[in-house]
Amino acid sequence: MKKYVNILKENGIKVTPQRLEIMKYLDEHMTHPDVEKIYSDLKKKNPALSKTTVYNTLEILRKYNIVQVLTISESELRYDFKNTLHHHFLCKSCGKIIDIDVECPKLNKMLKGKYKVDEVHGYFKGICNVCRGKRKTVTNN
Amino acid sequence: MKKYVNILKENGIKVTPQRLEIMKYLDEHMTHPDVEKIYSDLKKKNPALSKTTVYNTLEILRKYNIVQVLTISESELRYDFKNTLHHHFLCKSCGKIIDIDVECPKLNKMLKGKYKVDEVHGYFKGICNVCRGKRKTVTNN
DNA sequence: TTTCAGTTTGTAATCATTTCAATGTAACAC
DNA sequence: GTGTTACATTGAAATGATTACAAACTGAAA
Ligand SMILES: [Mn+2]
Ligand SMILES: [Mn+2]
Ligand SMILES: [Zn+2]
Ligand SMILES: [Zn+2]
């Protein structure tokens, strides 16, 4: 928990139990949950939690670049604790979002090009291999 | 208009005036409009047009891979007549969405890798150079 | 203590999208 | 041609994620 306290303090954001819980949740779950999932899971521990607090907290964490918003889904925003740059794969069958590590060599040019780029999002959509029945196992190299 | 008639026929989709107008609109506007924009613009010519028809049409065009849905905006879906693969830049200041041509060499590996990839989306977000006052002019190479 | 700014909470409003049922249309069978 | 049928269009209503708002809470500073 100290980890999250520090992040908040470093950014000059007031430390509150709700904020810590939400940060911890995002950091520990690699599932890229939406607000409803975060809310319903955390409400088990803290029944007084308000969904508005989840929205407010995600908004401030985002403002300070602590979390990232994924627009990969068409119906709701997904949240990701911000680590190093990576891309995402959305399984259109089961809805899972998986981290994808791709280092695109063209990225640096884009980042230094004529546009001032603040965010980079790489989204792939398709069917995950669990949903394909784990039949084909093809390497990625 | 023949162009759009052909595309519909090739795909076995019934030809209707509404569908043709929507296809033409998307093909001729590189603005990646949302449903509201398509609807309000086309309603000028055809006041009887229903927004549901716009939704329905975009849905079927999408199903046959004639248009592409962009989830780059957090509040509404944007639509793009589907040409060759390209990425997008969203200006967080003026809301414009600009086409970006990036040929990522890693893409093919991703496409043939362990996931069955149907869609590839590359989104960059930041401030466009119009909004930056056209001060810096930096090349992209 | 009192004050005060910021936080949390619950409710209400907003608004993009979906659902649904009625109406329209056009090809096709008779 | 007339009736049948499948599909398309339309407008209204429902849904659901997100935002706006105001009241209650908290905790540090005066
Ligand atoms: Mn991720
Ligand atoms: Mn485009
Ligand atoms: Zn899956
Ligand atoms: Zn701009």
mmCIF file of C-alpha atoms (C1' of nucleotides) and ligand atoms in Angstrom:
data_model
loop_
_atom_site.group_PDB
_atom_site.id
_atom_site.type_symbol
_atom_site.label_atom_id
_atom_site.label_comp_id
_atom_site.label_asym_id
_atom_site.label_seq_id
_atom_site.Cartn_x
_atom_site.Cartn_y
_atom_site.Cartn_z
ATOM 1 C CA MET A 1 0.000 0.000 0.000
ATOM 2 C CA LYS A 2 2.937 2.267 0.638
ATOM 3 C CA LYS A 3 3.584 2.131 -3.097
ATOM 4 C CA TYR A 4 0.291 3.791 -3.858
ATOM 5 C CA VAL A 5 0.611 6.299 -1.043
ATOM 6 C CA ASN A 6 3.898 7.356 -2.551
ATOM 7 C CA ILE A 7 2.527 7.734 -6.036
ATOM 8 C CA LEU A 8 -0.253 9.939 -4.767
ATOM 9 C CA LYS A 9 2.103 12.033 -2.647
ATOM 10 C CA GLU A 10 4.570 12.455 -5.476
ATOM 11 C CA ASN A 11 1.774 13.899 -7.559
ATOM 12 C CA GLY A 12 0.397 16.086 -4.811
ATOM 13 C CA ILE A 13 -2.878 14.173 -4.737
ATOM 14 C CA LYS A 14 -4.547 13.731 -1.379
ATOM 15 C CA VAL A 15 -4.342 10.224 -0.007
ATOM 16 C CA THR A 16 -7.683 8.584 0.697
ATOM 17 C CA PRO A 17 -8.596 4.950 1.312
ATOM 18 C CA GLN A 18 -10.820 4.889 -1.774
ATOM 19 C CA ARG A 19 -8.037 6.109 -4.022
ATOM 20 C CA LEU A 20 -5.592 3.607 -2.606
ATOM 21 C CA GLU A 21 -8.011 0.740 -3.077
ATOM 22 C CA ILE A 22 -8.741 1.680 -6.659
ATOM 23 C CA MET A 23 -5.048 2.020 -7.499
ATOM 24 C CA LYS A 24 -4.263 -1.289 -5.883
ATOM 25 C CA TYR A 25 -7.122 -2.935 -7.708
ATOM 26 C CA LEU A 26 -5.976 -1.679 -11.070
ATOM 27 C CA ASP A 27 -2.368 -2.523 -10.377
ATOM 28 C CA GLU A 28 -3.152 -6.067 -9.327
ATOM 29 C CA HIS A 29 -5.733 -6.899 -11.954
ATOM 30 C CA MET A 30 -4.427 -7.119 -15.463
ATOM 31 C CA THR A 31 -7.962 -7.462 -16.753
ATOM 32 C CA HIS A 32 -8.490 -3.859 -17.874
ATOM 33 C CA PRO A 33 -11.766 -3.589 -15.980
ATOM 34 C CA ASP A 34 -14.501 -1.098 -16.624
ATOM 35 C CA VAL A 35 -15.956 1.156 -13.945
ATOM 36 C CA GLU A 36 -18.747 -1.260 -13.104
ATOM 37 C CA LYS A 37 -16.301 -4.086 -12.442
ATOM 38 C CA ILE A 38 -14.031 -1.971 -10.269
ATOM 39 C CA TYR A 39 -17.019 -0.655 -8.401
ATOM 40 C CA SER A 40 -18.770 -3.949 -7.784
ATOM 41 C CA ASP A 41 -15.590 -5.716 -6.734
ATOM 42 C CA LEU A 42 -14.470 -2.996 -4.348
ATOM 43 C CA LYS A 43 -17.950 -2.591 -2.938
ATOM 44 C CA LYS A 44 -17.626 -6.054 -1.411
ATOM 45 C CA LYS A 45 -14.934 -4.759 0.926
ATOM 46 C CA ASN A 46 -16.402 -1.292 1.307
ATOM 47 C CA PRO A 47 -20.182 -1.318 0.916
ATOM 48 C CA ALA A 48 -20.338 2.451 1.317
ATOM 49 C CA LEU A 49 -18.330 3.007 -1.828
ATOM 50 C CA SER A 50 -19.999 5.193 -4.373
ATOM 51 C CA LYS A 51 -19.705 4.698 -8.081
ATOM 52 C CA THR A 52 -19.211 8.425 -8.424
ATOM 53 C CA THR A 53 -16.081 8.069 -6.342
ATOM 54 C CA VAL A 54 -14.787 5.476 -8.748
ATOM 55 C CA TYR A 55 -15.411 7.844 -11.626
ATOM 56 C CA ASN A 56 -13.871 10.780 -9.785
ATOM 57 C CA THR A 57 -10.827 8.813 -8.745
ATOM 58 C CA LEU A 58 -10.171 7.394 -12.174
ATOM 59 C CA GLU A 59 -10.505 10.885 -13.575
ATOM 60 C CA ILE A 60 -7.878 12.344 -11.258
ATOM 61 C CA LEU A 61 -5.531 9.368 -11.616
ATOM 62 C CA ARG A 62 -5.796 9.757 -15.315
ATOM 63 C CA LYS A 63 -5.091 13.457 -15.182
ATOM 64 C CA TYR A 64 -1.804 12.686 -13.463
ATOM 65 C CA ASN A 65 -0.976 9.879 -15.868
ATOM 66 C CA ILE A 66 -1.235 7.189 -13.257
ATOM 67 C CA VAL A 67 -3.891 5.274 -15.116
ATOM 68 C CA GLN A 68 -4.678 4.993 -18.776
ATOM 69 C CA VAL A 69 -8.060 4.904 -20.456
ATOM 70 C CA LEU A 70 -8.608 2.308 -23.153
ATOM 71 C CA THR A 71 -11.239 2.995 -25.782
ATOM 72 C CA ILE A 72 -10.841 -0.454 -27.240
ATOM 73 C CA SER A 73 -14.354 -1.498 -26.336
ATOM 74 C CA GLU A 74 -17.236 0.136 -28.120
ATOM 75 C CA SER A 75 -19.544 0.259 -25.179
ATOM 76 C CA GLU A 76 -17.543 1.294 -22.157
ATOM 77 C CA LEU A 77 -14.166 2.650 -21.127
ATOM 78 C CA ARG A 78 -11.593 0.270 -19.744
ATOM 79 C CA TYR A 79 -8.870 1.214 -17.304
ATOM 80 C CA ASP A 80 -5.249 0.208 -17.070
ATOM 81 C CA PHE A 81 -2.655 0.987 -14.436
ATOM 82 C CA LYS A 82 -0.046 2.794 -16.455
ATOM 83 C CA ASN A 83 3.188 0.934 -16.949
ATOM 84 C CA THR A 84 5.426 0.943 -19.964
ATOM 85 C CA LEU A 85 3.911 1.441 -23.378
ATOM 86 C CA HIS A 86 2.146 -1.604 -24.651
ATOM 87 C CA HIS A 87 -0.716 -2.506 -26.946
ATOM 88 C CA HIS A 88 -3.880 -4.515 -26.463
ATOM 89 C CA PHE A 89 -5.805 -7.344 -27.981
ATOM 90 C CA LEU A 90 -9.564 -7.575 -27.522
ATOM 91 C CA CYS A 91 -11.211 -10.934 -27.997
ATOM 92 C CA LYS A 92 -14.533 -10.245 -29.650
ATOM 93 C CA SER A 93 -15.798 -13.582 -28.430
ATOM 94 C CA CYS A 94 -15.079 -13.546 -24.695
ATOM 95 C CA GLY A 95 -14.398 -9.824 -24.239
ATOM 96 C CA LYS A 96 -11.003 -10.346 -22.640
ATOM 97 C CA ILE A 97 -8.357 -7.686 -23.169
ATOM 98 C CA ILE A 98 -4.792 -8.970 -23.311
ATOM 99 C CA ASP A 99 -1.564 -6.972 -23.159
ATOM 100 C CA ILE A 100 0.506 -7.081 -26.322
ATOM 101 C CA ASP A 101 4.133 -6.042 -26.370
ATOM 102 C CA VAL A 102 5.009 -4.534 -29.678
ATOM 103 C CA GLU A 103 7.892 -2.208 -30.178
ATOM 104 C CA CYS A 104 7.082 -0.490 -33.412
ATOM 105 C CA PRO A 105 10.259 1.030 -34.839
ATOM 106 C CA LYS A 106 8.232 3.763 -36.459
ATOM 107 C CA LEU A 107 6.862 4.916 -33.144
ATOM 108 C CA ASN A 108 9.724 7.223 -32.272
ATOM 109 C CA LYS A 109 9.398 9.014 -35.564
ATOM 110 C CA MET A 110 5.733 9.479 -34.912
ATOM 111 C CA LEU A 111 6.430 10.769 -31.440
ATOM 112 C CA LYS A 112 8.936 13.292 -32.750
ATOM 113 C CA GLY A 113 7.034 14.128 -35.908
ATOM 114 C CA LYS A 114 4.849 17.030 -36.789
ATOM 115 C CA TYR A 115 2.164 16.219 -34.273
ATOM 116 C CA LYS A 116 2.482 16.630 -30.556
ATOM 117 C CA VAL A 117 1.578 13.101 -29.496
ATOM 118 C CA ASP A 118 0.525 12.533 -25.892
ATOM 119 C CA GLU A 119 -1.023 9.100 -26.147
ATOM 120 C CA VAL A 120 -0.351 6.030 -28.230
ATOM 121 C CA HIS A 121 -2.930 3.284 -28.496
ATOM 122 C CA GLY A 122 -2.525 0.082 -30.447
ATOM 123 C CA TYR A 123 -5.602 -2.098 -30.536
ATOM 124 C CA PHE A 124 -5.978 -5.471 -32.153
ATOM 125 C CA LYS A 125 -9.329 -7.195 -32.272
ATOM 126 C CA GLY A 126 -10.178 -10.755 -33.100
ATOM 127 C CA ILE A 127 -10.599 -14.134 -31.442
ATOM 128 C CA CYS A 128 -8.284 -15.275 -28.694
ATOM 129 C CA ASN A 129 -6.819 -18.750 -28.812
ATOM 130 C CA VAL A 130 -8.810 -19.898 -25.818
ATOM 131 C CA CYS A 131 -11.968 -19.108 -27.756
ATOM 132 C CA ARG A 132 -10.549 -20.841 -30.809
ATOM 133 C CA GLY A 133 -10.313 -23.979 -28.731
ATOM 134 C CA LYS A 134 -6.545 -23.808 -28.381
ATOM 135 C CA ARG A 135 -6.335 -25.731 -31.617
ATOM 136 C CA LYS A 136 -3.632 -23.940 -33.541
ATOM 137 C CA THR A 137 -0.526 -23.012 -31.647
ATOM 138 C CA VAL A 138 1.458 -20.687 -33.809
ATOM 139 C CA THR A 139 4.508 -18.905 -32.572
ATOM 140 C CA ASN A 140 4.727 -15.161 -32.626
ATOM 141 C CA ASN A 141 8.300 -14.930 -33.936
ATOM 142 C CA MET B 1 -23.182 6.447 -57.388
ATOM 143 C CA LYS B 2 -22.630 3.362 -59.505
ATOM 144 C CA LYS B 3 -19.582 2.695 -57.363
ATOM 145 C CA TYR B 4 -21.703 2.267 -54.258
ATOM 146 C CA VAL B 5 -24.372 0.276 -56.038
ATOM 147 C CA ASN B 6 -21.670 -2.131 -57.101
ATOM 148 C CA ILE B 7 -20.218 -2.487 -53.659
ATOM 149 C CA LEU B 8 -23.632 -3.298 -52.245
ATOM 150 C CA LYS B 9 -24.418 -5.771 -55.002
ATOM 151 C CA GLU B 10 -21.071 -7.498 -54.686
ATOM 152 C CA ASN B 11 -21.868 -8.084 -51.064
ATOM 153 C CA GLY B 12 -25.434 -9.171 -51.654
ATOM 154 C CA ILE B 13 -26.816 -6.208 -49.754
ATOM 155 C CA LYS B 14 -30.024 -4.678 -51.011
ATOM 156 C CA VAL B 15 -29.582 -1.330 -52.695
ATOM 157 C CA THR B 16 -31.543 1.509 -51.129
ATOM 158 C CA PRO B 17 -31.205 5.286 -51.516
ATOM 159 C CA GLN B 18 -30.397 5.692 -47.830
ATOM 160 C CA ARG B 19 -27.564 3.196 -47.995
ATOM 161 C CA LEU B 20 -26.138 4.802 -51.086
ATOM 162 C CA GLU B 21 -26.240 8.263 -49.527
ATOM 163 C CA ILE B 22 -24.546 7.118 -46.370
ATOM 164 C CA MET B 23 -21.809 5.333 -48.282
ATOM 165 C CA LYS B 24 -21.241 8.332 -50.512
ATOM 166 C CA TYR B 25 -21.139 10.614 -47.512
ATOM 167 C CA LEU B 26 -18.538 8.525 -45.752
ATOM 168 C CA ASP B 27 -16.476 8.055 -48.879
ATOM 169 C CA GLU B 28 -16.395 11.758 -49.640
ATOM 170 C CA HIS B 29 -15.860 13.074 -46.131
ATOM 171 C CA MET B 30 -12.534 12.247 -44.584
ATOM 172 C CA THR B 31 -13.673 13.672 -41.290
ATOM 173 C CA HIS B 32 -14.551 10.389 -39.575
ATOM 174 C CA PRO B 33 -17.976 11.662 -38.583
ATOM 175 C CA ASP B 34 -20.152 10.298 -35.831
ATOM 176 C CA VAL B 35 -23.741 9.172 -36.330
ATOM 177 C CA GLU B 36 -25.168 12.547 -35.374
ATOM 178 C CA LYS B 37 -23.093 14.331 -38.010
ATOM 179 C CA ILE B 38 -23.974 11.885 -40.759
ATOM 180 C CA TYR B 39 -27.611 12.055 -39.780
ATOM 181 C CA SER B 40 -27.919 15.829 -39.536
ATOM 182 C CA ASP B 41 -26.056 16.434 -42.780
ATOM 183 C CA LEU B 42 -28.014 13.870 -44.783
ATOM 184 C CA LYS B 43 -31.287 14.985 -43.268
ATOM 185 C CA LYS B 44 -30.912 18.266 -45.150
ATOM 186 C CA LYS B 45 -31.353 16.435 -48.426
ATOM 187 C CA ASN B 46 -33.776 13.851 -47.111
ATOM 188 C CA PRO B 47 -35.834 15.208 -44.194
ATOM 189 C CA ALA B 48 -37.575 11.868 -43.750
ATOM 190 C CA LEU B 49 -34.333 10.138 -42.868
ATOM 191 C CA SER B 50 -34.377 8.353 -39.551
ATOM 192 C CA LYS B 51 -31.424 8.165 -37.238
ATOM 193 C CA THR B 52 -32.219 4.496 -36.749
ATOM 194 C CA THR B 53 -31.636 3.989 -40.453
ATOM 195 C CA VAL B 54 -28.220 5.539 -40.088
ATOM 196 C CA TYR B 55 -27.446 3.169 -37.250
ATOM 197 C CA ASN B 56 -28.845 0.194 -39.144
ATOM 198 C CA THR B 57 -26.977 1.037 -42.303
ATOM 199 C CA LEU B 58 -23.664 1.580 -40.585
ATOM 200 C CA GLU B 59 -24.164 -1.710 -38.826
ATOM 201 C CA ILE B 60 -24.674 -3.667 -42.003
ATOM 202 C CA LEU B 61 -21.898 -1.848 -43.866
ATOM 203 C CA ARG B 62 -19.634 -2.676 -41.045
ATOM 204 C CA LYS B 63 -20.646 -6.318 -41.035
ATOM 205 C CA TYR B 64 -19.516 -6.563 -44.643
ATOM 206 C CA ASN B 65 -16.308 -4.660 -43.991
ATOM 207 C CA ILE B 66 -17.317 -1.673 -46.065
ATOM 208 C CA VAL B 67 -16.955 0.760 -43.224
ATOM 209 C CA GLN B 68 -14.798 0.743 -40.154
ATOM 210 C CA VAL B 69 -15.691 1.826 -36.638
ATOM 211 C CA LEU B 70 -13.198 3.985 -34.781
ATOM 212 C CA THR B 71 -13.267 3.919 -30.996
ATOM 213 C CA ILE B 72 -10.733 6.695 -30.802
ATOM 214 C CA SER B 73 -13.142 9.099 -29.160
ATOM 215 C CA GLU B 74 -14.290 8.388 -25.649
ATOM 216 C CA SER B 75 -17.819 9.593 -26.107
ATOM 217 C CA GLU B 76 -19.068 8.372 -29.459
ATOM 218 C CA LEU B 77 -18.187 6.051 -32.292
ATOM 219 C CA ARG B 78 -16.682 7.488 -35.441
ATOM 220 C CA TYR B 79 -17.042 5.970 -38.888
ATOM 221 C CA ASP B 80 -14.597 5.596 -41.732
ATOM 222 C CA PHE B 81 -15.111 4.318 -45.263
ATOM 223 C CA LYS B 82 -12.755 1.382 -45.351
ATOM 224 C CA ASN B 83 -9.738 1.821 -47.573
ATOM 225 C CA THR B 84 -6.263 0.522 -47.009
ATOM 226 C CA LEU B 85 -5.011 0.077 -43.457
ATOM 227 C CA HIS B 86 -4.092 3.336 -41.828
ATOM 228 C CA HIS B 87 -3.938 4.847 -38.384
ATOM 229 C CA HIS B 88 -5.474 7.935 -36.843
ATOM 230 C CA PHE B 89 -4.550 11.003 -34.891
ATOM 231 C CA LEU B 90 -7.105 12.685 -32.659
ATOM 232 C CA CYS B 91 -6.523 16.304 -31.713
ATOM 233 C CA LYS B 92 -7.671 16.648 -28.137
ATOM 234 C CA SER B 93 -8.056 20.364 -28.671
ATOM 235 C CA CYS B 94 -10.232 20.652 -31.787
ATOM 236 C CA GLY B 95 -11.513 17.072 -31.969
ATOM 237 C CA LYS B 96 -10.351 16.537 -35.544
ATOM 238 C CA ILE B 97 -9.344 13.021 -36.576
ATOM 239 C CA ILE B 98 -6.575 12.853 -39.141
ATOM 240 C CA ASP B 99 -5.431 9.849 -41.169
ATOM 241 C CA ILE B 100 -1.918 8.670 -40.414
ATOM 242 C CA ASP B 101 -0.050 6.364 -42.731
ATOM 243 C CA VAL B 102 2.224 4.123 -40.783
ATOM 244 C CA GLU B 103 3.473 0.845 -42.052
ATOM 245 C CA CYS B 104 4.559 -0.935 -38.942
ATOM 246 C CA PRO B 105 6.945 -3.748 -39.912
ATOM 247 C CA LYS B 106 5.824 -5.755 -36.913
ATOM 248 C CA LEU B 107 2.249 -5.753 -38.052
ATOM 249 C CA ASN B 108 2.543 -8.776 -40.281
ATOM 250 C CA LYS B 109 3.956 -10.827 -37.471
ATOM 251 C CA MET B 110 1.080 -9.783 -35.308
ATOM 252 C CA LEU B 111 -1.379 -10.654 -38.023
ATOM 253 C CA LYS B 112 0.108 -14.126 -38.443
ATOM 254 C CA GLY B 113 0.831 -14.686 -34.790
ATOM 255 C CA LYS B 114 -0.980 -16.663 -32.180
ATOM 256 C CA TYR B 115 -4.095 -14.540 -32.228
ATOM 257 C CA LYS B 116 -6.608 -14.426 -35.003
ATOM 258 C CA VAL B 117 -6.579 -10.692 -35.697
ATOM 259 C CA ASP B 118 -9.497 -9.182 -37.584
ATOM 260 C CA GLU B 119 -8.997 -5.506 -36.879
ATOM 261 C CA VAL B 120 -5.985 -3.290 -36.361
ATOM 262 C CA HIS B 121 -6.367 0.146 -34.833
ATOM 263 C CA GLY B 122 -3.567 2.615 -34.249
ATOM 264 C CA TYR B 123 -4.603 5.727 -32.408
ATOM 265 C CA PHE B 124 -2.449 8.699 -31.550
ATOM 266 C CA LYS B 125 -3.803 11.494 -29.420
ATOM 267 C CA GLY B 126 -2.428 14.941 -28.816
ATOM 268 C CA ILE B 127 -2.556 18.432 -30.256
ATOM 269 C CA CYS B 128 -2.583 19.044 -33.982
ATOM 270 C CA ASN B 129 -0.314 21.654 -35.459
ATOM 271 C CA VAL B 130 -3.185 23.916 -36.400
ATOM 272 C CA CYS B 131 -4.082 24.083 -32.726
ATOM 273 C CA ARG B 132 -0.422 24.634 -31.843
ATOM 274 C CA GLY B 133 -0.563 27.724 -34.024
ATOM 275 C CA LYS B 134 1.467 26.214 -36.838
ATOM 276 C CA ARG B 135 4.582 27.384 -35.060
ATOM 277 C CA LYS B 136 6.901 24.407 -35.333
ATOM 278 C CA THR B 137 7.107 22.716 -38.695
ATOM 279 C CA VAL B 138 8.987 19.521 -38.176
ATOM 280 C CA THR B 139 9.354 16.884 -40.837
ATOM 281 C CA ASN B 140 8.154 13.391 -40.256
ATOM 282 C CA ASN B 141 11.232 11.602 -41.604
ATOM 283 C "C1'" DT C 1 -13.080 25.169 18.437
ATOM 284 C "C1'" DT C 2 -14.193 27.109 13.969
ATOM 285 C "C1'" DT C 3 -13.200 27.417 9.250
ATOM 286 C "C1'" DC C 4 -12.439 25.855 4.895
ATOM 287 C "C1'" DA C 5 -11.089 23.333 0.866
ATOM 288 C "C1'" DG C 6 -11.369 19.153 -0.950
ATOM 289 C "C1'" DT C 7 -13.724 14.351 -0.887
ATOM 290 C "C1'" DT C 8 -17.347 11.145 -0.832
ATOM 291 C "C1'" DT C 9 -21.899 9.927 -1.539
ATOM 292 C "C1'" DG C 10 -26.572 9.294 -3.740
ATOM 293 C "C1'" DT C 11 -29.659 11.033 -6.911
ATOM 294 C "C1'" DA C 12 -30.939 13.088 -11.042
ATOM 295 C "C1'" DA C 13 -29.839 14.438 -15.751
ATOM 296 C "C1'" DT C 14 -27.656 13.627 -20.135
ATOM 297 C "C1'" DC C 15 -26.995 11.505 -24.270
ATOM 298 C "C1'" DA C 16 -25.246 7.774 -27.491
ATOM 299 C "C1'" DT C 17 -26.956 3.586 -28.689
ATOM 300 C "C1'" DT C 18 -30.373 -0.261 -28.860
ATOM 301 C "C1'" DT C 19 -34.877 -2.200 -28.954
ATOM 302 C "C1'" DC C 20 -39.207 -2.524 -30.762
ATOM 303 C "C1'" DA C 21 -43.449 -2.302 -33.345
ATOM 304 C "C1'" DA C 22 -45.802 -0.161 -37.081
ATOM 305 C "C1'" DT C 23 -45.516 1.151 -41.717
ATOM 306 C "C1'" DG C 24 -43.519 1.112 -46.317
ATOM 307 C "C1'" DT C 25 -41.457 -1.130 -50.354
ATOM 308 C "C1'" DA C 26 -40.260 -3.966 -54.009
ATOM 309 C "C1'" DA C 27 -39.343 -8.533 -55.880
ATOM 310 C "C1'" DC C 28 -41.650 -12.706 -56.658
ATOM 311 C "C1'" DA C 29 -45.418 -16.276 -57.217
ATOM 312 C "C1'" DC C 30 -49.756 -17.078 -58.764
ATOM 313 C "C1'" DG D 1 -52.114 -7.449 -62.051
ATOM 314 C "C1'" DT D 2 -52.876 -8.918 -57.336
ATOM 315 C "C1'" DG D 3 -51.407 -11.014 -53.193
ATOM 316 C "C1'" DT D 4 -47.576 -12.666 -50.482
ATOM 317 C "C1'" DT D 5 -43.439 -12.220 -48.235
ATOM 318 C "C1'" DA D 6 -39.025 -10.724 -46.783
ATOM 319 C "C1'" DC D 7 -36.699 -6.960 -45.767
ATOM 320 C "C1'" DA D 8 -36.043 -1.721 -44.935
ATOM 321 C "C1'" DT D 9 -37.356 2.481 -42.880
ATOM 322 C "C1'" DT D 10 -39.259 5.140 -39.447
ATOM 323 C "C1'" DG D 11 -40.271 7.187 -34.810
ATOM 324 C "C1'" DA D 12 -40.888 6.334 -30.151
ATOM 325 C "C1'" DA D 13 -39.471 4.192 -26.085
ATOM 326 C "C1'" DA D 14 -35.908 1.792 -23.324
ATOM 327 C "C1'" DT D 15 -31.217 1.067 -21.941
ATOM 328 C "C1'" DG D 16 -27.045 2.050 -19.867
ATOM 329 C "C1'" DA D 17 -22.587 4.461 -19.378
ATOM 330 C "C1'" DT D 18 -21.206 8.743 -17.979
ATOM 331 C "C1'" DT D 19 -21.737 13.454 -16.008
ATOM 332 C "C1'" DA D 20 -23.742 17.038 -13.121
ATOM 333 C "C1'" DC D 21 -25.095 18.400 -8.879
ATOM 334 C "C1'" DA D 22 -25.902 19.231 -4.029
ATOM 335 C "C1'" DA D 23 -25.673 17.562 0.616
ATOM 336 C "C1'" DA D 24 -22.915 15.401 4.081
ATOM 337 C "C1'" DC D 25 -18.220 14.240 5.533
ATOM 338 C "C1'" DT D 26 -13.206 14.745 6.626
ATOM 339 C "C1'" DG D 27 -9.142 16.496 8.249
ATOM 340 C "C1'" DA D 28 -5.787 20.022 8.325
ATOM 341 C "C1'" DA D 29 -5.002 24.845 9.416
ATOM 342 C "C1'" DA D 30 -6.379 29.241 11.767
HETATM 343 MN MN MN E 1 -2.651 -3.145 -20.545
HETATM 344 MN MN MN E 2 -9.338 7.153 -41.628
HETATM 345 ZN ZN ZN E 3 -11.694 -15.130 -26.160
HETATM 346 ZN ZN ZN E 4 -6.506 20.607 -33.377
#
